Amino acid sequence: MTMMSLGIEVRGKVFDIVIPRNTHIPTIRIDVYQGERTKSTMNHLLGSFTAYGIPPAPKSDMKVEICFEIDLDGILTVTSKIISNGIQTHDCKQ
């Protein structure tokens, strides 16, 4: 949710609001951990990313596919695919 309005500057230094304050912007933050413990806080946080462009849907209808890929050098790449009503907004590498 935006705490303040977001907008752009238009002709004449005028602030044009694009997203009014208190607007919910659909995003998902995904934290990636490494470890063997059952609680995430007891494992090592490798990083996080945010998936944007998610179509509005009830929480129970949201499906997220997370893909982990490790290359020959041991580099981990994590991608996500948001599936809602057949729309894919982020593609996982196959």
mmCIF file of N, CA and C in Angstrom:
data_model
loop_
_atom_site.group_PDB
_atom_site.id
_atom_site.type_symbol
_atom_site.label_atom_id
_atom_site.label_comp_id
_atom_site.label_asym_id
_atom_site.label_seq_id
_atom_site.Cartn_x
_atom_site.Cartn_y
_atom_site.Cartn_z
ATOM 1 N N MET A 1 0.858 -1.167 0.000
ATOM 2 C CA MET A 1 0.000 0.000 0.000
ATOM 3 C C MET A 1 0.905 1.230 0.000
ATOM 4 N N THR A 2 0.564 2.203 -0.808
ATOM 5 C CA THR A 2 1.361 3.424 -0.876
ATOM 6 C C THR A 2 0.974 4.355 0.260
ATOM 7 N N MET A 3 1.970 4.866 0.978
ATOM 8 C CA MET A 3 1.711 5.782 2.091
ATOM 9 C C MET A 3 1.395 7.184 1.587
ATOM 10 N N MET A 4 2.015 7.553 0.463
ATOM 11 C CA MET A 4 1.775 8.863 -0.146
ATOM 12 C C MET A 4 1.500 8.655 -1.625
ATOM 13 N N SER A 5 0.903 9.632 -2.251
ATOM 14 C CA SER A 5 0.623 9.538 -3.678
ATOM 15 C C SER A 5 1.918 9.492 -4.473
ATOM 16 N N LEU A 6 1.892 8.751 -5.572
ATOM 17 C CA LEU A 6 3.025 8.672 -6.483
ATOM 18 C C LEU A 6 2.616 9.301 -7.798
ATOM 19 N N GLY A 7 3.512 10.025 -8.411
ATOM 20 C CA GLY A 7 3.159 10.676 -9.661
ATOM 21 C C GLY A 7 4.374 11.130 -10.433
ATOM 22 N N ILE A 8 4.116 11.914 -11.448
ATOM 23 C CA ILE A 8 5.172 12.402 -12.320
ATOM 24 C C ILE A 8 5.041 13.911 -12.496
ATOM 25 N N GLU A 9 6.126 14.512 -12.948
ATOM 26 C CA GLU A 9 6.091 15.938 -13.261
ATOM 27 C C GLU A 9 5.652 16.094 -14.707
ATOM 28 N N VAL A 10 4.679 16.964 -14.903
ATOM 29 C CA VAL A 10 4.216 17.266 -16.256
ATOM 30 C C VAL A 10 4.527 18.726 -16.564
ATOM 31 N N ARG A 11 4.164 19.168 -17.726
ATOM 32 C CA ARG A 11 4.469 20.518 -18.186
ATOM 33 C C ARG A 11 4.182 21.573 -17.125
ATOM 34 N N GLY A 12 5.104 22.482 -16.959
ATOM 35 C CA GLY A 12 4.923 23.577 -16.008
ATOM 36 C C GLY A 12 5.208 23.192 -14.569
ATOM 37 N N LYS A 13 6.005 22.148 -14.350
ATOM 38 C CA LYS A 13 6.375 21.698 -13.000
ATOM 39 C C LYS A 13 5.155 21.271 -12.174
ATOM 40 N N VAL A 14 4.104 20.792 -12.815
ATOM 41 C CA VAL A 14 2.884 20.345 -12.144
ATOM 42 C C VAL A 14 3.026 18.862 -11.803
ATOM 43 N N PHE A 15 2.635 18.504 -10.582
ATOM 44 C CA PHE A 15 2.666 17.121 -10.118
ATOM 45 C C PHE A 15 1.373 16.436 -10.523
ATOM 46 N N ASP A 16 1.471 15.419 -11.354
ATOM 47 C CA ASP A 16 0.300 14.673 -11.817
ATOM 48 C C ASP A 16 0.291 13.329 -11.097
ATOM 49 N N ILE A 17 -0.714 13.099 -10.252
ATOM 50 C CA ILE A 17 -0.804 11.863 -9.468
ATOM 51 C C ILE A 17 -1.187 10.711 -10.384
ATOM 52 N N VAL A 18 -0.363 9.662 -10.327
ATOM 53 C CA VAL A 18 -0.630 8.450 -11.093
ATOM 54 C C VAL A 18 -1.257 7.387 -10.187
ATOM 55 N N ILE A 19 -0.715 7.263 -8.963
ATOM 56 C CA ILE A 19 -1.234 6.308 -7.990
ATOM 57 C C ILE A 19 -1.565 7.072 -6.706
ATOM 58 N N PRO A 20 -2.854 7.217 -6.373
ATOM 59 C CA PRO A 20 -3.238 7.942 -5.162
ATOM 60 C C PRO A 20 -2.765 7.222 -3.892
ATOM 61 N N ARG A 21 -2.577 7.991 -2.815
ATOM 62 C CA ARG A 21 -2.151 7.390 -1.547
ATOM 63 C C ARG A 21 -3.158 6.333 -1.105
ATOM 64 N N ASN A 22 -2.670 5.397 -0.300
ATOM 65 C CA ASN A 22 -3.452 4.268 0.222
ATOM 66 C C ASN A 22 -3.946 3.313 -0.857
ATOM 67 N N THR A 23 -3.298 3.317 -2.023
ATOM 68 C CA THR A 23 -3.647 2.378 -3.087
ATOM 69 C C THR A 23 -2.814 1.119 -2.910
ATOM 70 N N HIS A 24 -3.461 -0.025 -3.014
ATOM 71 C CA HIS A 24 -2.748 -1.294 -2.927
ATOM 72 C C HIS A 24 -2.119 -1.608 -4.279
ATOM 73 N N ILE A 25 -0.810 -1.820 -4.282
ATOM 74 C CA ILE A 25 -0.100 -2.189 -5.501
ATOM 75 C C ILE A 25 0.228 -3.667 -5.381
ATOM 76 N N PRO A 26 -0.328 -4.505 -6.275
ATOM 77 C CA PRO A 26 -0.117 -5.950 -6.133
ATOM 78 C C PRO A 26 1.334 -6.349 -6.422
ATOM 79 N N THR A 27 2.018 -6.783 -5.381
ATOM 80 C CA THR A 27 3.382 -7.293 -5.490
ATOM 81 C C THR A 27 3.533 -8.452 -4.523
ATOM 82 N N ILE A 28 4.530 -9.267 -4.770
ATOM 83 C CA ILE A 28 4.861 -10.350 -3.854
ATOM 84 C C ILE A 28 6.354 -10.271 -3.591
ATOM 85 N N ARG A 29 6.726 -10.226 -2.331
ATOM 86 C CA ARG A 29 8.144 -10.269 -1.966
ATOM 87 C C ARG A 29 8.500 -11.702 -1.635
ATOM 88 N N ILE A 30 9.543 -12.203 -2.253
ATOM 89 C CA ILE A 30 9.959 -13.583 -2.077
ATOM 90 C C ILE A 30 11.355 -13.581 -1.470
ATOM 91 N N ASP A 31 11.486 -14.185 -0.276
ATOM 92 C CA ASP A 31 12.775 -14.324 0.393
ATOM 93 C C ASP A 31 13.317 -15.716 0.095
ATOM 94 N N VAL A 32 14.604 -15.790 -0.223
ATOM 95 C CA VAL A 32 15.250 -17.065 -0.542
ATOM 96 C C VAL A 32 16.261 -17.373 0.560
ATOM 97 N N TYR A 33 16.109 -18.542 1.179
ATOM 98 C CA TYR A 33 16.964 -18.958 2.291
ATOM 99 C C TYR A 33 17.756 -20.215 1.930
ATOM 100 N N GLN A 34 18.834 -20.427 2.682
ATOM 101 C CA GLN A 34 19.646 -21.631 2.553
ATOM 102 C C GLN A 34 19.809 -22.236 3.939
ATOM 103 N N GLY A 35 19.588 -23.524 4.063
ATOM 104 C CA GLY A 35 19.778 -24.168 5.351
ATOM 105 C C GLY A 35 18.946 -25.421 5.498
ATOM 106 N N GLU A 36 18.979 -25.994 6.690
ATOM 107 C CA GLU A 36 18.296 -27.261 6.974
ATOM 108 C C GLU A 36 17.258 -27.140 8.082
ATOM 109 N N ARG A 37 17.162 -25.998 8.734
ATOM 110 C CA ARG A 37 16.233 -25.829 9.860
ATOM 111 C C ARG A 37 14.795 -25.668 9.358
ATOM 112 N N THR A 38 13.829 -25.960 10.213
ATOM 113 C CA THR A 38 12.420 -25.881 9.804
ATOM 114 C C THR A 38 11.889 -24.452 9.804
ATOM 115 N N LYS A 39 12.503 -23.556 10.569
ATOM 116 C CA LYS A 39 12.077 -22.146 10.597
ATOM 117 C C LYS A 39 12.996 -21.324 9.714
ATOM 118 N N SER A 40 12.396 -20.460 8.907
ATOM 119 C CA SER A 40 13.199 -19.650 7.986
ATOM 120 C C SER A 40 14.181 -18.750 8.729
ATOM 121 N N THR A 41 13.791 -18.241 9.892
ATOM 122 C CA THR A 41 14.667 -17.331 10.638
ATOM 123 C C THR A 41 15.918 -18.021 11.164
ATOM 124 N N MET A 42 15.917 -19.336 11.203
ATOM 125 C CA MET A 42 17.084 -20.087 11.666
ATOM 126 C C MET A 42 18.016 -20.462 10.514
ATOM 127 N N ASN A 43 17.649 -20.110 9.298
ATOM 128 C CA ASN A 43 18.461 -20.380 8.115
ATOM 129 C C ASN A 43 19.099 -19.093 7.621
ATOM 130 N N HIS A 44 19.956 -19.203 6.613
ATOM 131 C CA HIS A 44 20.685 -18.055 6.086
ATOM 132 C C HIS A 44 19.903 -17.415 4.928
ATOM 133 N N LEU A 45 19.585 -16.120 5.067
ATOM 134 C CA LEU A 45 18.893 -15.387 4.010
ATOM 135 C C LEU A 45 19.884 -15.080 2.893
ATOM 136 N N LEU A 46 19.646 -15.643 1.713
ATOM 137 C CA LEU A 46 20.510 -15.391 0.565
ATOM 138 C C LEU A 46 20.152 -14.084 -0.126
ATOM 139 N N GLY A 47 18.873 -13.762 -0.143
ATOM 140 C CA GLY A 47 18.420 -12.535 -0.789
ATOM 141 C C GLY A 47 16.922 -12.561 -0.975
ATOM 142 N N SER A 48 16.403 -11.495 -1.560
ATOM 143 C CA SER A 48 14.964 -11.421 -1.816
ATOM 144 C C SER A 48 14.732 -10.672 -3.106
ATOM 145 N N PHE A 49 13.565 -10.903 -3.686
ATOM 146 C CA PHE A 49 13.163 -10.151 -4.865
ATOM 147 C C PHE A 49 11.667 -9.926 -4.818
ATOM 148 N N THR A 50 11.213 -8.973 -5.580
ATOM 149 C CA THR A 50 9.798 -8.620 -5.620
ATOM 150 C C THR A 50 9.259 -8.854 -7.016
ATOM 151 N N ALA A 51 8.148 -9.567 -7.084
ATOM 152 C CA ALA A 51 7.466 -9.804 -8.352
ATOM 153 C C ALA A 51 6.388 -8.738 -8.519
ATOM 154 N N TYR A 52 6.412 -8.045 -9.647
ATOM 155 C CA TYR A 52 5.458 -6.974 -9.937
ATOM 156 C C TYR A 52 4.517 -7.398 -11.058
ATOM 157 N N GLY A 53 3.492 -6.603 -11.293
ATOM 158 C CA GLY A 53 2.575 -6.844 -12.400
ATOM 159 C C GLY A 53 1.607 -7.975 -12.147
ATOM 160 N N ILE A 54 1.290 -8.203 -10.898
ATOM 161 C CA ILE A 54 0.400 -9.306 -10.541
ATOM 162 C C ILE A 54 -1.044 -8.857 -10.700
ATOM 163 N N PRO A 55 -1.847 -9.594 -11.472
ATOM 164 C CA PRO A 55 -3.252 -9.209 -11.613
ATOM 165 C C PRO A 55 -3.977 -9.344 -10.279
ATOM 166 N N PRO A 56 -4.907 -8.423 -9.975
ATOM 167 C CA PRO A 56 -5.648 -8.510 -8.716
ATOM 168 C C PRO A 56 -6.400 -9.836 -8.612
ATOM 169 N N ALA A 57 -6.306 -10.474 -7.440
ATOM 170 C CA ALA A 57 -6.994 -11.741 -7.193
ATOM 171 C C ALA A 57 -7.045 -11.964 -5.693
ATOM 172 N N PRO A 58 -8.047 -12.706 -5.222
ATOM 173 C CA PRO A 58 -8.068 -13.062 -3.805
ATOM 174 C C PRO A 58 -6.837 -13.896 -3.456
ATOM 175 N N LYS A 59 -6.364 -13.799 -2.202
ATOM 176 C CA LYS A 59 -5.158 -14.526 -1.798
ATOM 177 C C LYS A 59 -5.267 -16.017 -2.065
ATOM 178 N N SER A 60 -6.441 -16.585 -1.839
ATOM 179 C CA SER A 60 -6.597 -18.025 -2.020
ATOM 180 C C SER A 60 -6.500 -18.445 -3.484
ATOM 181 N N ASP A 61 -6.683 -17.513 -4.419
ATOM 182 C CA ASP A 61 -6.628 -17.831 -5.841
ATOM 183 C C ASP A 61 -5.250 -17.603 -6.449
ATOM 184 N N MET A 62 -4.323 -17.028 -5.704
ATOM 185 C CA MET A 62 -2.999 -16.705 -6.225
ATOM 186 C C MET A 62 -2.117 -17.951 -6.213
ATOM 187 N N LYS A 63 -1.498 -18.245 -7.354
ATOM 188 C CA LYS A 63 -0.566 -19.362 -7.442
ATOM 189 C C LYS A 63 0.759 -18.830 -7.940
ATOM 190 N N VAL A 64 1.829 -19.204 -7.247
ATOM 191 C CA VAL A 64 3.171 -18.746 -7.588
ATOM 192 C C VAL A 64 4.052 -19.968 -7.780
ATOM 193 N N GLU A 65 4.773 -20.000 -8.891
ATOM 194 C CA GLU A 65 5.745 -21.054 -9.132
ATOM 195 C C GLU A 65 7.128 -20.439 -9.028
ATOM 196 N N ILE A 66 7.957 -21.002 -8.159
ATOM 197 C CA ILE A 66 9.308 -20.515 -7.949
ATOM 198 C C ILE A 66 10.272 -21.519 -8.578
ATOM 199 N N CYS A 67 11.223 -21.026 -9.371
ATOM 200 C CA CYS A 67 12.209 -21.881 -10.019
ATOM 201 C C CYS A 67 13.607 -21.548 -9.507
ATOM 202 N N PHE A 68 14.356 -22.585 -9.138
ATOM 203 C CA PHE A 68 15.742 -22.459 -8.697
ATOM 204 C C PHE A 68 16.619 -23.088 -9.774
ATOM 205 N N GLU A 69 17.636 -22.368 -10.196
ATOM 206 C CA GLU A 69 18.580 -22.893 -11.188
ATOM 207 C C GLU A 69 19.997 -22.625 -10.686
ATOM 208 N N ILE A 70 20.819 -23.684 -10.660
ATOM 209 C CA ILE A 70 22.221 -23.544 -10.262
ATOM 210 C C ILE A 70 23.068 -23.902 -11.472
ATOM 211 N N ASP A 71 23.929 -22.957 -11.906
ATOM 212 C CA ASP A 71 24.774 -23.217 -13.070
ATOM 213 C C ASP A 71 26.032 -23.984 -12.667
ATOM 214 N N LEU A 72 26.885 -24.290 -13.634
ATOM 215 C CA LEU A 72 28.089 -25.076 -13.380
ATOM 216 C C LEU A 72 29.061 -24.398 -12.425
ATOM 217 N N ASP A 73 28.988 -23.057 -12.310
ATOM 218 C CA ASP A 73 29.849 -22.319 -11.391
ATOM 219 C C ASP A 73 29.241 -22.197 -9.996
ATOM 220 N N GLY A 74 28.071 -22.798 -9.777
ATOM 221 C CA GLY A 74 27.419 -22.733 -8.473
ATOM 222 C C GLY A 74 26.611 -21.468 -8.247
ATOM 223 N N ILE A 75 26.353 -20.704 -9.319
ATOM 224 C CA ILE A 75 25.568 -19.472 -9.211
ATOM 225 C C ILE A 75 24.084 -19.831 -9.203
ATOM 226 N N LEU A 76 23.385 -19.376 -8.170
ATOM 227 C CA LEU A 76 21.954 -19.639 -8.024
ATOM 228 C C LEU A 76 21.162 -18.516 -8.673
ATOM 229 N N THR A 77 20.211 -18.887 -9.533
ATOM 230 C CA THR A 77 19.279 -17.932 -10.124
ATOM 231 C C THR A 77 17.871 -18.362 -9.734
ATOM 232 N N VAL A 78 17.098 -17.425 -9.168
ATOM 233 C CA VAL A 78 15.730 -17.715 -8.752
ATOM 234 C C VAL A 78 14.796 -16.837 -9.567
ATOM 235 N N THR A 79 13.802 -17.450 -10.190
ATOM 236 C CA THR A 79 12.797 -16.713 -10.955
ATOM 237 C C THR A 79 11.420 -17.155 -10.487
ATOM 238 N N SER A 80 10.408 -16.365 -10.846
ATOM 239 C CA SER A 80 9.049 -16.710 -10.439
ATOM 240 C C SER A 80 8.102 -16.612 -11.616
ATOM 241 N N LYS A 81 7.043 -17.399 -11.524
ATOM 242 C CA LYS A 81 5.965 -17.335 -12.504
ATOM 243 C C LYS A 81 4.685 -17.161 -11.707
ATOM 244 N N ILE A 82 3.985 -16.062 -11.929
ATOM 245 C CA ILE A 82 2.714 -15.801 -11.264
ATOM 246 C C ILE A 82 1.614 -16.322 -12.169
ATOM 247 N N ILE A 83 0.810 -17.232 -11.657
ATOM 248 C CA ILE A 83 -0.257 -17.827 -12.456
ATOM 249 C C ILE A 83 -1.589 -17.417 -11.834
ATOM 250 N N SER A 84 -2.379 -16.666 -12.590
ATOM 251 C CA SER A 84 -3.689 -16.237 -12.127
ATOM 252 C C SER A 84 -4.592 -16.133 -13.346
ATOM 253 N N ASN A 85 -5.608 -16.915 -13.364
ATOM 254 C CA ASN A 85 -6.549 -16.932 -14.491
ATOM 255 C C ASN A 85 -5.836 -17.187 -15.817
ATOM 256 N N GLY A 86 -4.803 -18.026 -15.789
ATOM 257 C CA GLY A 86 -4.079 -18.368 -17.010
ATOM 258 C C GLY A 86 -3.076 -17.335 -17.470
ATOM 259 N N ILE A 87 -2.887 -16.242 -16.722
ATOM 260 C CA ILE A 87 -1.950 -15.193 -17.106
ATOM 261 C C ILE A 87 -0.620 -15.452 -16.420
ATOM 262 N N GLN A 88 0.469 -15.435 -17.186
ATOM 263 C CA GLN A 88 1.799 -15.610 -16.623
ATOM 264 C C GLN A 88 2.522 -14.286 -16.746
ATOM 265 N N THR A 89 2.937 -13.713 -15.611
ATOM 266 C CA THR A 89 3.572 -12.409 -15.643
ATOM 267 C C THR A 89 5.084 -12.477 -15.544
ATOM 268 N N HIS A 90 5.632 -13.548 -14.974
ATOM 269 C CA HIS A 90 7.077 -13.734 -14.870
ATOM 270 C C HIS A 90 7.353 -15.178 -15.272
ATOM 271 N N ASP A 91 8.270 -15.389 -16.170
ATOM 272 C CA ASP A 91 8.557 -16.727 -16.646
ATOM 273 C C ASP A 91 9.709 -17.364 -15.899
ATOM 274 N N CYS A 92 9.531 -18.624 -15.546
ATOM 275 C CA CYS A 92 10.626 -19.411 -14.995
ATOM 276 C C CYS A 92 11.406 -20.008 -16.149
ATOM 277 N N LYS A 93 12.712 -20.099 -16.018
ATOM 278 C CA LYS A 93 13.522 -20.761 -17.029
ATOM 279 C C LYS A 93 13.249 -22.259 -16.940
ATOM 280 N N GLN A 94 13.060 -22.877 -18.052
ATOM 281 C CA GLN A 94 12.760 -24.325 -18.081
ATOM 282 C C GLN A 94 13.947 -25.090 -18.583
#
